[in-house]
């Protein structure tokens, strides 16, 4: 560590490094790349850490390099504009909207240097916040600053996942203590059982948007309380309910301490539903009745549910909730039974206090995350509305989307700048913008696809080389890491949480058939896998082990790779660099899925079961639908789905990819690439999604039902 002095001319460099807005602004990224490219790569793109390790010489040089300074000034001007822009979409659409929107989530995936996310839910939350900033929506995120984050994944020689927790070094992360309007570091107290637990608050900047993250690791707290926020999804049920009390009740108190008065409260998943307890209590303290307080909370609360998998909905025994809520009631105490009834739900194993039920009964508007998931949610939670028929239940659908500036590769960005209309970035959620993708010349588009595949393999090889060099792993494991992958071969990507319903092993259903595909002379197929299993999901770990065993098995000829420690960084390379993105969940358990959207916008067509977003995203020619002709019980369904998958690969995908003209260009393939980009980018962008949240939910909750 050199901790160089920042030259006066580059005074705002630390500010630029600490505002995660840089992650989706190419000029700001360019600033750090140019400063010291090897160090940029070595720190996995962490500019806060970079600025500590950079040599004084390099910095001084940069401060007197005219070209560098132009980029630097440009990036800072753009940052100021992003923070303060007037006339944003939101301001134009809702000129008299007042207070901010509070967005509560247990995880946020913003960048790999801030490991406070596990997977899809966090990515969705992160993308939502980034897009809200781009649209000028005054959104404030509330979540946890887990000092040990989510685990890093290693894989044993036998293929078993090992979970490594690393303490985050605050000084190397883009966070800073939140300071109250009175000028003090923000610390709040949360009642937990008969004691009071303190939480300090960290601030993350994202241009116009900010996040406040709670952290109970304070000296004043008892050792076990300091550990409460240590890990994301780390502890047992008891830890979990306590975390959720801190997030919900503590989160409301953080906003009060920071002088923030939201007009809309958005609960992203049921984890934060105790927000409503604190809010009802506050309203009663101000003289309202329980009923009018509940009505007010309903009017201003928006809830998004994210999974049809029952285990994904937190439910606790009543006694556990009562124990830990003992100190939280205050004036709400006389309505305690009424409040507890709001969470009462029997999911088949007796009545429990169910966080999703609490949210469904206290939010004025609820949505699922795809059309299909909206429908599944209305059926699944029917008992909440005993007298309301299916299609009248108050659950709408807002299909997920991905933040385009975050997920689009630099290669595609450059092509779009050159071949689309000049305003394409602003108009990227307008389908008409994408007609011009058809005009990108074949050779140029193919060049970009090849470059992206090359980057992926360079990344994979470098990681394998590091393992070989630093950890002395066996040669078989170096192969399993992907070193024998062929940069010209058709590459399927499968990267997601390892869990039963996602069926990571489906493609191995008939090994001979798969081997035929992998080893076909002159038109081989290869597969790159990545993903973590939840620490408590033994089935998921078993699937991972089975996939890993194939990767090290010579029979598969080095054409199956497993890339460990899947995170945002790995995801970027994979969704951009593969040729086809494979997704084969057991329908209808995938609520939406988003990795296929990230792939499609980069010209990587989706090959998927018609579940989640693909049920509405597949147009017939922008990817492939795994559509079995018959099925029955689980085994029969797996067999039929696998059969449909093999047929698509054998008859359509492989022949199309390898059908080349005299210049070696796969013209028919590129038609898929174009249609994937043009059909998916506008409709499954976070821009379309967040506008929909704003128009359908935020504006109504804020009492602005008539946008101009
Ligand atoms: C996008 C993403 C996910 C979610 O992908 P799904 O398709 O929803 O499974 C999970 N993890 C990471 C790191 C991602 O980038």
XYZ file of C-alpha atoms and ligand atoms in Angstrom:
723
model
C 0.000 0.000 0.000
C 1.480 3.338 -0.982
C -1.355 5.740 -0.129
C -0.150 8.406 -2.516
C -0.969 12.083 -2.101
C -3.665 13.179 -4.516
C -2.392 16.065 -6.666
C -4.510 19.238 -6.411
C -5.505 19.020 -10.085
C -7.039 15.567 -9.375
C -8.600 16.634 -6.085
C -11.975 15.018 -6.814
C -10.569 11.643 -7.826
C -11.429 9.983 -4.462
C -14.955 11.363 -4.749
C -15.304 9.846 -8.212
C -13.924 6.525 -6.939
C -16.315 6.419 -3.986
C -19.479 7.116 -5.977
C -20.598 3.879 -7.597
C -22.138 5.921 -10.387
C -18.783 5.363 -12.091
C -19.697 1.705 -12.609
C -22.099 2.562 -15.418
C -20.458 5.605 -16.909
C -17.886 4.704 -19.525
C -15.970 7.986 -19.262
C -15.525 7.540 -15.514
C -14.411 3.933 -16.020
C -11.926 5.191 -18.565
C -10.383 7.485 -15.921
C -9.448 4.503 -13.761
C -8.415 2.255 -16.635
C -6.032 4.911 -17.895
C -4.534 5.600 -14.489
C -2.985 2.147 -14.238
C -4.527 -0.612 -16.341
C -2.709 -3.585 -14.717
C -3.665 -2.356 -11.263
C -7.238 -1.823 -12.450
C -7.411 -5.492 -13.387
C -5.538 -6.684 -10.349
C -7.992 -4.959 -7.991
C -10.990 -6.445 -9.906
C -11.990 -2.894 -10.867
C -12.017 -1.389 -7.385
C -10.962 2.250 -7.741
C -11.087 2.929 -3.983
C -8.453 0.246 -3.465
C -6.580 1.369 -6.561
C -6.152 4.878 -5.240
C -4.452 3.429 -2.164
C -2.042 1.306 -4.160
C -1.245 3.604 -7.031
C 2.291 4.931 -7.206
C 2.845 8.627 -6.615
C 4.657 8.771 -9.909
C 1.692 7.489 -11.909
C -0.607 9.993 -10.226
C 1.708 12.920 -10.835
C 2.071 11.860 -14.435
C -1.694 11.708 -14.858
C -2.085 15.174 -13.331
C -0.032 16.670 -16.137
C -1.323 14.528 -19.017
C -3.653 16.661 -21.118
C -5.530 13.714 -22.586
C -6.102 12.160 -19.210
C -7.282 15.467 -17.788
C -9.876 15.856 -20.531
C -11.362 12.476 -19.618
C -11.160 13.303 -15.923
C -12.924 16.643 -16.310
C -15.528 15.072 -18.552
C -16.260 12.344 -16.001
C -16.644 14.829 -13.146
C -18.930 17.063 -15.158
C -21.049 14.051 -15.971
C -21.118 13.053 -12.281
C -22.285 16.521 -11.253
C -24.925 16.413 -13.959
C -26.108 12.980 -12.814
C -26.419 14.170 -9.220
C -28.146 17.463 -9.903
C -29.899 17.175 -13.253
C -33.140 19.144 -13.625
C -35.777 18.269 -16.144
C -35.369 14.559 -15.619
C -37.985 12.097 -16.766
C -39.470 11.994 -13.249
C -39.629 15.763 -12.873
C -41.300 16.142 -16.223
C -43.750 13.351 -15.631
C -44.649 14.197 -12.044
C -43.829 17.886 -11.563
C -45.518 18.107 -8.165
C -44.154 14.905 -6.682
C -42.673 15.758 -3.327
C -40.914 13.432 -0.941
C -38.543 10.613 -1.729
C -39.250 6.942 -2.247
C -37.740 4.612 0.342
C -36.670 1.260 -1.117
C -36.006 -1.501 1.403
C -34.064 -4.628 0.461
C -32.002 -7.208 2.330
C -29.454 -7.227 -0.493
C -28.139 -4.840 -3.112
C -25.796 -5.907 -5.914
C -24.046 -2.759 -7.055
C -20.475 -3.818 -7.645
C -18.199 -6.715 -6.713
C -16.288 -4.469 -4.271
C -19.399 -4.323 -2.065
C -20.328 -7.971 -1.363
C -23.748 -7.350 0.144
C -25.692 -9.510 -2.294
C -26.239 -13.201 -2.933
C -27.863 -13.302 -6.353
C -30.842 -12.343 -8.448
C -32.782 -10.432 -5.779
C -29.773 -8.241 -5.061
C -29.035 -7.656 -8.738
C -32.622 -6.595 -9.291
C -32.447 -4.176 -6.347
C -29.122 -2.744 -7.512
C -30.335 -2.289 -11.069
C -33.556 -0.688 -9.801
C -31.608 1.904 -7.781
C -29.238 2.710 -10.645
C -32.080 3.187 -13.088
C -34.075 5.282 -10.607
C -31.087 7.616 -10.507
C -30.907 7.775 -14.308
C -34.600 8.718 -14.454
C -34.226 11.320 -11.735
C -36.429 9.501 -9.237
C -35.567 10.576 -5.673
C -35.058 7.072 -4.319
C -33.270 6.154 -1.106
C -32.257 2.565 -0.522
C -32.205 0.992 2.933
C -30.403 -2.278 3.653
C -27.567 -3.941 5.529
C -23.828 -3.434 5.453
C -22.825 -7.024 6.220
C -19.207 -6.837 7.440
C -18.566 -10.359 6.145
C -20.954 -10.102 3.255
C -21.983 -13.227 1.398
C -19.486 -16.072 1.169
C -16.740 -16.583 -1.372
C -16.939 -19.959 -3.018
C -14.107 -22.432 -3.316
C -14.531 -25.986 -4.569
C -12.723 -28.958 -3.045
C -10.903 -31.457 -5.282
C -13.956 -33.714 -4.878
C -16.261 -30.938 -6.008
C -17.758 -29.869 -2.688
C -18.486 -26.212 -2.201
C -16.535 -24.520 0.561
C -17.774 -21.259 2.012
C -15.193 -18.682 2.881
C -16.169 -15.551 4.750
C -13.867 -12.607 4.513
C -14.067 -9.522 6.663
C -14.597 -6.531 4.480
C -11.962 -3.861 4.812
C -14.064 -0.707 5.090
C -11.254 1.465 3.844
C -11.289 -0.451 0.559
C -15.021 -0.288 -0.033
C -17.091 2.520 -1.553
C -18.869 3.367 1.712
C -18.683 6.210 4.209
C -20.373 6.865 7.551
C -23.786 8.491 7.128
C -23.891 11.910 8.782
C -27.165 13.255 10.199
C -28.419 16.783 9.450
C -27.090 17.695 12.913
C -23.625 16.740 11.751
C -23.286 13.550 13.797
C -22.507 10.020 12.595
C -25.877 8.305 12.366
C -26.427 5.652 15.051
C -29.892 4.355 15.887
C -31.310 2.029 18.541
C -33.549 -0.917 17.760
C -35.539 -2.710 20.453
C -34.838 -6.415 20.322
C -36.481 -8.566 22.992
C -35.858 -6.808 26.289
C -32.716 -5.052 25.134
C -31.774 -2.313 22.780
C -29.320 -2.932 19.946
C -27.427 -0.110 18.303
C -26.771 0.109 14.597
C -24.465 2.482 12.830
C -25.275 3.592 9.327
C -23.143 3.630 6.202
C -23.880 5.641 3.129
C -23.327 4.461 -0.440
C -23.555 7.000 -3.229
C -24.946 6.190 -6.676
C -25.093 9.569 -8.352
C -28.477 11.007 -7.419
C -29.499 7.982 -5.395
C -28.152 7.034 -1.991
C -28.271 3.932 0.114
C -28.239 3.737 3.908
C -26.879 0.473 5.242
C -27.245 -0.703 8.840
C -24.431 -2.364 10.740
C -24.681 -3.714 14.300
C -20.946 -4.326 14.695
C -20.514 -1.628 17.362
C -18.448 -1.882 20.532
C -21.444 -0.827 22.618
C -23.347 -3.962 21.571
C -23.012 -7.393 23.178
C -20.811 -9.780 21.171
C -23.796 -11.756 19.828
C -25.548 -8.549 18.773
C -22.418 -7.364 16.967
C -22.663 -10.530 14.913
C -26.294 -9.994 13.914
C -25.525 -8.160 10.709
C -22.271 -10.025 10.049
C -23.458 -12.175 7.166
C -26.121 -12.157 4.498
C -28.387 -15.230 4.886
C -25.773 -16.616 7.283
C -27.506 -17.533 10.519
C -30.363 -19.653 11.781
C -34.061 -18.730 12.014
C -33.485 -16.776 15.191
C -30.755 -14.652 13.615
C -32.965 -14.144 10.616
C -35.961 -12.807 12.516
C -33.691 -10.466 14.459
C -32.078 -9.222 11.250
C -35.497 -8.538 9.807
C -36.566 -6.581 12.880
C -33.429 -4.483 12.563
C -33.967 -3.901 8.860
C -37.653 -3.000 9.185
C -37.881 -1.135 12.480
C -34.290 0.102 12.379
C -34.632 1.186 8.765
C -37.582 3.471 9.554
C -35.591 4.980 12.397
C -32.580 5.564 10.148
C -34.698 7.585 7.748
C -36.096 9.619 10.648
C -32.600 10.259 11.995
C -31.416 11.325 8.547
C -34.334 13.749 8.210
C -35.921 11.818 5.347
C -39.733 11.720 5.065
C -40.678 9.261 2.311
C -43.961 9.530 0.475
C -43.718 5.930 -0.751
C -42.306 2.876 1.013
C -41.281 0.076 -1.308
C -40.655 -3.325 0.286
C -38.508 -5.394 -2.040
C -39.413 -8.919 -0.828
C -40.953 -9.693 2.579
C -37.686 -9.407 4.536
C -38.342 -5.755 5.347
C -42.039 -6.046 6.198
C -41.535 -4.974 9.842
C -41.309 -1.468 8.391
C -45.078 -1.419 8.697
C -44.942 -2.188 12.435
C -42.843 0.868 13.178
C -44.931 3.044 10.868
C -48.254 1.986 12.374
C -46.799 2.568 15.820
C -45.595 6.058 14.846
C -48.997 6.971 13.446
C -50.783 5.763 16.583
C -48.360 7.800 18.650
C -49.528 10.792 16.641
C -53.099 10.081 17.667
C -54.455 7.870 14.905
C -56.530 4.764 15.529
C -55.128 1.366 14.566
C -57.476 1.226 11.594
C -56.662 4.657 10.250
C -52.930 4.059 10.799
C -53.175 0.799 8.885
C -55.096 2.534 6.101
C -52.429 5.225 5.823
C -49.656 2.625 5.730
C -51.546 0.716 3.049
C -51.977 3.814 0.957
C -48.221 4.459 0.914
C -46.713 0.953 0.830
C -45.726 -0.964 -2.272
C -44.639 -4.595 -2.106
C -42.785 -6.739 -4.626
C -42.735 -10.502 -4.169
C -40.021 -12.462 -5.928
C -40.501 -16.202 -5.815
C -43.126 -18.918 -6.029
C -40.841 -21.293 -4.088
C -42.408 -21.717 -0.601
C -39.018 -21.859 1.180
C -38.285 -18.434 -0.239
C -40.917 -16.876 2.020
C -39.823 -16.339 5.601
C -42.206 -17.741 8.180
C -41.440 -17.907 11.895
C -43.137 -19.531 14.877
C -45.293 -16.964 16.669
C -43.390 -17.442 19.915
C -40.099 -16.553 18.219
C -41.523 -13.368 16.754
C -43.177 -12.404 20.045
C -39.960 -12.915 21.979
C -37.950 -10.648 19.740
C -40.666 -8.039 19.248
C -41.230 -7.747 23.014
C -39.709 -4.279 23.245
C -40.997 -2.951 19.946
C -44.656 -2.284 20.665
C -44.913 1.030 22.534
C -48.372 2.516 21.932
C -49.085 -0.282 19.466
C -49.116 -2.640 22.463
C -52.864 -2.531 22.908
C -53.327 -3.689 19.291
C -50.770 -6.406 19.455
C -53.125 -9.241 18.586
C -54.492 -7.317 15.655
C -50.982 -6.737 14.385
C -49.899 -10.352 14.839
C -52.982 -11.479 12.916
C -51.675 -9.577 9.890
C -48.830 -12.101 9.604
C -50.853 -15.198 10.432
C -50.647 -17.709 7.616
C -50.751 -21.452 7.272
C -48.498 -22.636 4.514
C -49.392 -26.259 5.132
C -47.351 -26.791 8.296
C -49.605 -24.991 10.762
C -50.078 -21.277 11.423
C -46.878 -19.247 11.399
C -45.972 -15.591 11.308
C -45.326 -15.163 7.607
C -43.476 -12.086 6.358
C -45.005 -12.256 2.881
C -48.502 -12.495 4.345
C -47.741 -9.442 6.501
C -46.585 -7.523 3.447
C -49.522 -8.641 1.298
C -52.017 -7.522 3.952
C -50.390 -4.165 4.629
C -49.286 -2.999 1.180
C -51.753 -1.119 -0.981
C -50.177 -2.506 -4.112
C -48.340 -5.755 -4.712
C -46.605 -7.036 -7.799
C -45.005 -10.199 -9.068
C -41.954 -9.985 -11.320
C -43.268 -11.435 -14.596
C -46.717 -11.892 -16.103
C -46.640 -15.587 -15.306
C -45.379 -14.981 -11.773
C -48.155 -12.450 -11.179
C -50.669 -15.129 -12.014
C -48.906 -17.782 -9.913
C -48.808 -15.359 -6.969
C -52.544 -14.673 -7.199
C -53.223 -18.402 -7.033
C -50.594 -19.251 -4.440
C -51.652 -16.636 -1.885
C -55.399 -17.059 -2.427
C -56.204 -17.605 1.276
C -55.113 -14.000 1.963
C -58.204 -12.844 0.058
C -60.719 -15.603 0.870
C -63.664 -13.951 -0.874
C -61.916 -12.612 -3.940
C -61.769 -14.636 -7.165
C -58.369 -15.319 -8.767
C -58.378 -12.639 -11.383
C -59.585 -9.944 -8.960
C -56.843 -10.410 -6.387
C -54.764 -7.259 -5.949
C -51.477 -8.533 -7.376
C -50.252 -7.058 -10.613
C -47.213 -7.946 -12.679
C -44.226 -5.765 -13.456
C -41.724 -7.881 -15.311
C -38.104 -7.493 -14.252
C -35.567 -5.698 -16.378
C -31.810 -5.158 -16.292
C -29.885 -1.892 -16.104
C -28.613 -1.552 -19.643
C -25.585 0.711 -18.974
C -24.445 -1.788 -16.328
C -24.779 -4.944 -18.384
C -23.963 -3.842 -21.891
C -20.417 -4.644 -23.005
C -18.135 -1.869 -24.211
C -18.074 -3.581 -27.627
C -21.831 -3.439 -28.085
C -21.961 0.073 -26.683
C -19.482 1.205 -29.332
C -21.500 -0.472 -32.086
C -24.734 1.112 -30.914
C -23.102 4.539 -30.701
C -22.010 4.137 -34.263
C -25.030 2.517 -35.910
C -28.096 3.552 -33.891
C -29.646 7.020 -33.740
C -27.703 9.552 -31.645
C -30.322 9.542 -28.877
C -30.417 5.768 -28.503
C -29.146 5.866 -24.916
C -32.068 8.037 -23.793
C -34.544 6.134 -25.915
C -33.308 2.635 -25.212
C -36.671 1.486 -23.861
C -38.377 2.450 -27.121
C -38.602 -0.627 -29.386
C -38.287 1.580 -32.488
C -34.757 2.573 -31.409
C -33.664 -0.973 -32.066
C -34.820 -1.311 -35.673
C -31.443 0.015 -36.686
C -29.622 -2.982 -35.210
C -30.585 -4.631 -38.493
C -28.239 -2.190 -40.226
C -25.074 -3.201 -38.363
C -22.896 -4.981 -40.952
C -22.518 -8.728 -40.401
C -18.737 -8.721 -40.251
C -18.702 -5.917 -37.679
C -21.261 -7.626 -35.472
C -19.465 -10.970 -35.758
C -16.192 -9.252 -34.902
C -17.726 -7.933 -31.692
C -19.118 -11.340 -30.763
C -15.743 -12.983 -31.318
C -13.966 -10.329 -29.268
C -16.373 -10.870 -26.375
C -15.851 -14.645 -26.490
C -12.083 -14.058 -26.472
C -12.309 -11.813 -23.390
C -14.252 -14.480 -21.564
C -11.623 -17.115 -22.293
C -8.757 -14.787 -21.399
C -10.514 -14.140 -18.085
C -11.096 -17.855 -17.467
C -7.501 -18.789 -18.326
C -6.071 -16.075 -16.091
C -8.146 -17.261 -13.136
C -7.066 -20.852 -13.778
C -3.458 -19.750 -14.016
C -3.734 -17.971 -10.659
C -5.136 -21.096 -9.009
C -2.370 -23.213 -10.545
C 0.300 -20.783 -9.418
C -0.992 -19.750 -5.988
C -2.857 -22.824 -4.821
C -0.993 -25.561 -6.700
C -4.234 -27.202 -7.708
C -4.013 -30.403 -9.740
C -3.799 -30.392 -13.523
C -7.298 -31.907 -13.699
C -8.627 -28.934 -11.802
C -6.865 -26.520 -14.115
C -8.718 -28.205 -16.957
C -11.998 -28.062 -15.009
C -11.483 -24.322 -14.637
C -11.795 -24.030 -18.410
C -8.263 -23.907 -19.800
C -8.988 -26.321 -22.665
C -11.989 -24.397 -23.949
C -11.808 -23.654 -27.653
C -12.204 -19.930 -28.415
C -13.928 -20.750 -31.718
C -16.387 -23.353 -30.497
C -20.062 -22.808 -29.767
C -20.170 -21.983 -26.061
C -23.211 -22.455 -23.842
C -23.345 -20.562 -20.551
C -25.197 -21.765 -17.467
C -24.640 -19.533 -14.453
C -27.081 -19.123 -11.606
C -27.679 -20.250 -8.043
C -27.262 -24.011 -7.776
C -30.524 -25.360 -6.491
C -32.841 -28.226 -7.289
C -35.546 -26.479 -9.309
C -33.021 -24.858 -11.661
C -31.853 -28.349 -12.710
C -28.170 -27.647 -13.402
C -27.692 -31.281 -14.419
C -30.468 -31.480 -16.981
C -28.111 -31.334 -19.955
C -26.343 -34.467 -18.620
C -29.602 -36.399 -18.668
C -28.411 -38.530 -21.581
C -24.597 -38.513 -21.411
C -24.095 -40.188 -24.798
C -26.249 -37.680 -26.530
C -24.365 -34.851 -24.849
C -20.998 -36.401 -25.726
C -22.108 -36.529 -29.326
C -22.614 -32.783 -29.225
C -19.404 -32.004 -27.373
C -17.181 -34.116 -29.569
C -18.716 -33.517 -32.995
C -15.898 -33.145 -35.515
C -15.469 -29.531 -36.669
C -18.573 -28.318 -34.836
C -18.012 -28.933 -31.137
C -20.109 -27.569 -28.291
C -18.757 -26.593 -24.889
C -20.420 -25.475 -21.662
C -19.309 -23.064 -18.972
C -20.993 -23.415 -15.571
C -20.845 -21.065 -12.602
C -22.928 -20.493 -9.485
C -23.049 -20.798 -5.731
C -25.356 -23.020 -3.705
C -26.998 -21.430 -0.661
C -24.956 -22.541 2.406
C -27.937 -24.470 3.788
C -28.993 -26.061 0.480
C -27.522 -29.561 0.528
C -29.301 -30.557 -2.672
C -27.837 -27.548 -4.421
C -24.347 -28.481 -3.253
C -24.877 -31.997 -4.484
C -25.800 -30.748 -7.967
C -22.706 -28.570 -7.958
C -20.548 -31.534 -7.048
C -22.028 -33.591 -9.866
C -21.339 -30.860 -12.405
C -17.809 -30.419 -11.095
C -17.161 -34.140 -11.385
C -18.015 -33.946 -15.061
C -15.718 -30.963 -15.510
C -12.735 -32.920 -14.179
C -13.697 -36.130 -15.990
C -11.472 -36.652 -19.080
C -14.404 -38.266 -20.847
C -15.838 -34.790 -21.419
C -12.587 -33.729 -23.008
C -12.154 -30.387 -21.270
C -15.346 -29.102 -22.855
C -17.172 -28.670 -19.549
C -15.853 -25.917 -17.308
C -16.802 -24.729 -13.860
C -15.837 -21.166 -12.953
C -15.882 -20.739 -9.193
C -17.005 -17.831 -7.012
C -19.753 -16.518 -9.291
C -20.328 -12.838 -8.620
C -21.064 -9.665 -10.558
C -17.573 -9.630 -12.023
C -17.768 -13.200 -13.327
C -21.332 -12.594 -14.479
C -20.252 -9.712 -16.703
C -17.766 -11.870 -18.577
C -20.146 -14.808 -18.895
C -23.292 -13.047 -20.096
C -21.255 -11.131 -22.657
C -18.862 -13.826 -23.828
C -20.901 -17.014 -24.276
C -22.827 -17.735 -27.490
C -26.016 -19.146 -26.012
C -27.477 -18.669 -22.538
C -29.055 -21.812 -21.156
C -31.870 -21.808 -18.596
C -33.876 -24.904 -17.722
C -35.834 -24.487 -14.485
C -38.776 -26.581 -13.482
C -41.767 -24.516 -14.542
C -43.302 -22.381 -12.948
C -40.707 -21.996 -10.223
C -38.564 -19.342 -11.886
C -40.348 -16.088 -11.035
C -38.523 -14.114 -13.689
C -34.783 -14.689 -14.062
C -32.611 -11.866 -15.321
C -29.320 -13.353 -16.500
C -30.893 -14.301 -19.840
C -31.845 -10.660 -20.371
C -28.260 -9.565 -19.700
C -27.079 -12.123 -22.256
C -29.636 -11.213 -24.930
C -28.819 -7.504 -24.874
C -25.223 -8.469 -25.670
C -26.283 -10.626 -28.596
C -26.235 -13.932 -26.698
C -29.584 -15.568 -27.518
C -31.533 -17.321 -24.785
C -32.260 -21.059 -24.835
C -34.852 -21.585 -22.145
C -37.914 -23.258 -20.765
C -40.932 -20.973 -21.188
C -40.857 -19.930 -17.565
C -40.397 -16.519 -15.917
C -39.612 -13.687 -18.307
C -39.069 -16.011 -21.285
C -42.770 -16.927 -21.304
C -43.352 -13.370 -22.553
C -39.910 -12.619 -24.019
C -39.695 -15.372 -26.643
C -40.904 -14.064 -30.007
C -40.360 -17.202 -32.083
C -37.035 -16.156 -33.592
C -35.011 -14.269 -30.944
C -33.681 -17.389 -29.195
C -35.113 -20.860 -28.549
C -37.926 -22.222 -26.453
C -37.467 -25.595 -24.783
C -41.019 -26.767 -25.277
C -41.527 -30.447 -24.509
C -44.434 -32.156 -26.228
C -45.475 -34.214 -23.254
C -44.658 -34.586 -19.602
C -45.976 -36.147 -16.462
C -44.378 -36.640 -13.081
C -41.076 -35.047 -12.254
C -38.918 -37.720 -13.881
C -40.990 -37.778 -17.050
C -40.882 -33.992 -17.212
C -37.099 -33.981 -16.846
C -36.781 -36.567 -19.595
C -39.093 -34.677 -21.942
C -37.380 -31.354 -21.269
C -33.946 -32.896 -21.850
C -35.149 -34.437 -25.098
C -36.474 -31.059 -26.285
C -33.183 -29.439 -25.324
C -31.068 -31.968 -27.263
C -33.270 -31.660 -30.323
C -32.929 -27.887 -30.391
C -29.170 -28.121 -30.043
C -28.754 -30.871 -32.641
C -31.193 -29.635 -35.256
C -31.152 -25.880 -34.955
C -28.546 -24.277 -32.765
C -25.380 -26.136 -33.718
C -26.114 -26.190 -37.482
C -26.988 -22.487 -37.492
C -23.888 -21.467 -35.565
C -21.555 -23.408 -37.853
C -23.249 -22.475 -41.109
C -20.623 -20.075 -42.511
C -20.381 -18.135 -45.742
C -17.187 -17.931 -47.825
C -15.815 -15.298 -45.403
C -16.444 -17.535 -42.409
C -19.392 -15.465 -41.218
C -22.468 -17.233 -39.768
C -25.128 -15.060 -41.374
C -28.134 -16.996 -40.133
C -26.692 -16.966 -36.615
C -26.228 -13.224 -36.690
C -29.907 -12.821 -37.508
C -30.627 -14.434 -34.115
C -28.064 -12.188 -32.462
C -29.734 -9.081 -33.910
C -33.249 -10.151 -33.018
C -32.154 -11.016 -29.464
C -30.725 -7.529 -29.027
C -33.576 -5.689 -30.702
C -36.445 -7.550 -29.051
C -35.065 -7.913 -25.522
C -33.219 -4.649 -24.824
C -36.178 -2.232 -24.835
C -38.738 -4.534 -23.228
C -36.539 -6.019 -20.541
C -34.562 -2.942 -19.616
C -34.663 -1.603 -16.072
C -35.724 1.647 -17.733
C -39.019 0.140 -18.887
C -39.376 -1.583 -15.513
C -38.682 1.420 -13.257
C -40.893 3.687 -15.362
C -43.638 1.158 -14.829
C -43.072 1.126 -11.051
C -43.133 4.914 -11.063
C -46.263 5.258 -13.182
C -48.295 2.390 -11.773
C -47.212 2.253 -8.145
C -45.130 5.178 -6.894
C -47.277 7.926 -8.338
C -50.501 6.423 -7.009
C -49.030 5.774 -3.579
C -47.748 9.339 -3.479
C -51.221 10.588 -4.390
C -50.187 11.667 -7.889
C -52.521 9.569 -9.904
C -52.564 11.823 -12.941
C -49.198 12.115 -14.588
C -48.883 14.858 -17.181
C -28.014 -11.719 -12.866
C -27.382 -12.431 -11.750
C -28.111 -13.385 -11.035
C -29.549 -13.717 -11.340
O -29.642 -14.524 -12.473
P -30.920 -15.458 -12.726
O -31.031 -15.592 -14.170
O -32.090 -14.696 -12.178
O -30.691 -16.721 -12.031
C -27.490 -14.034 -9.996
N -26.209 -13.782 -9.673
C -25.478 -12.868 -10.339
C -24.070 -12.624 -9.929
C -26.031 -12.167 -11.406
O -25.307 -11.259 -12.049
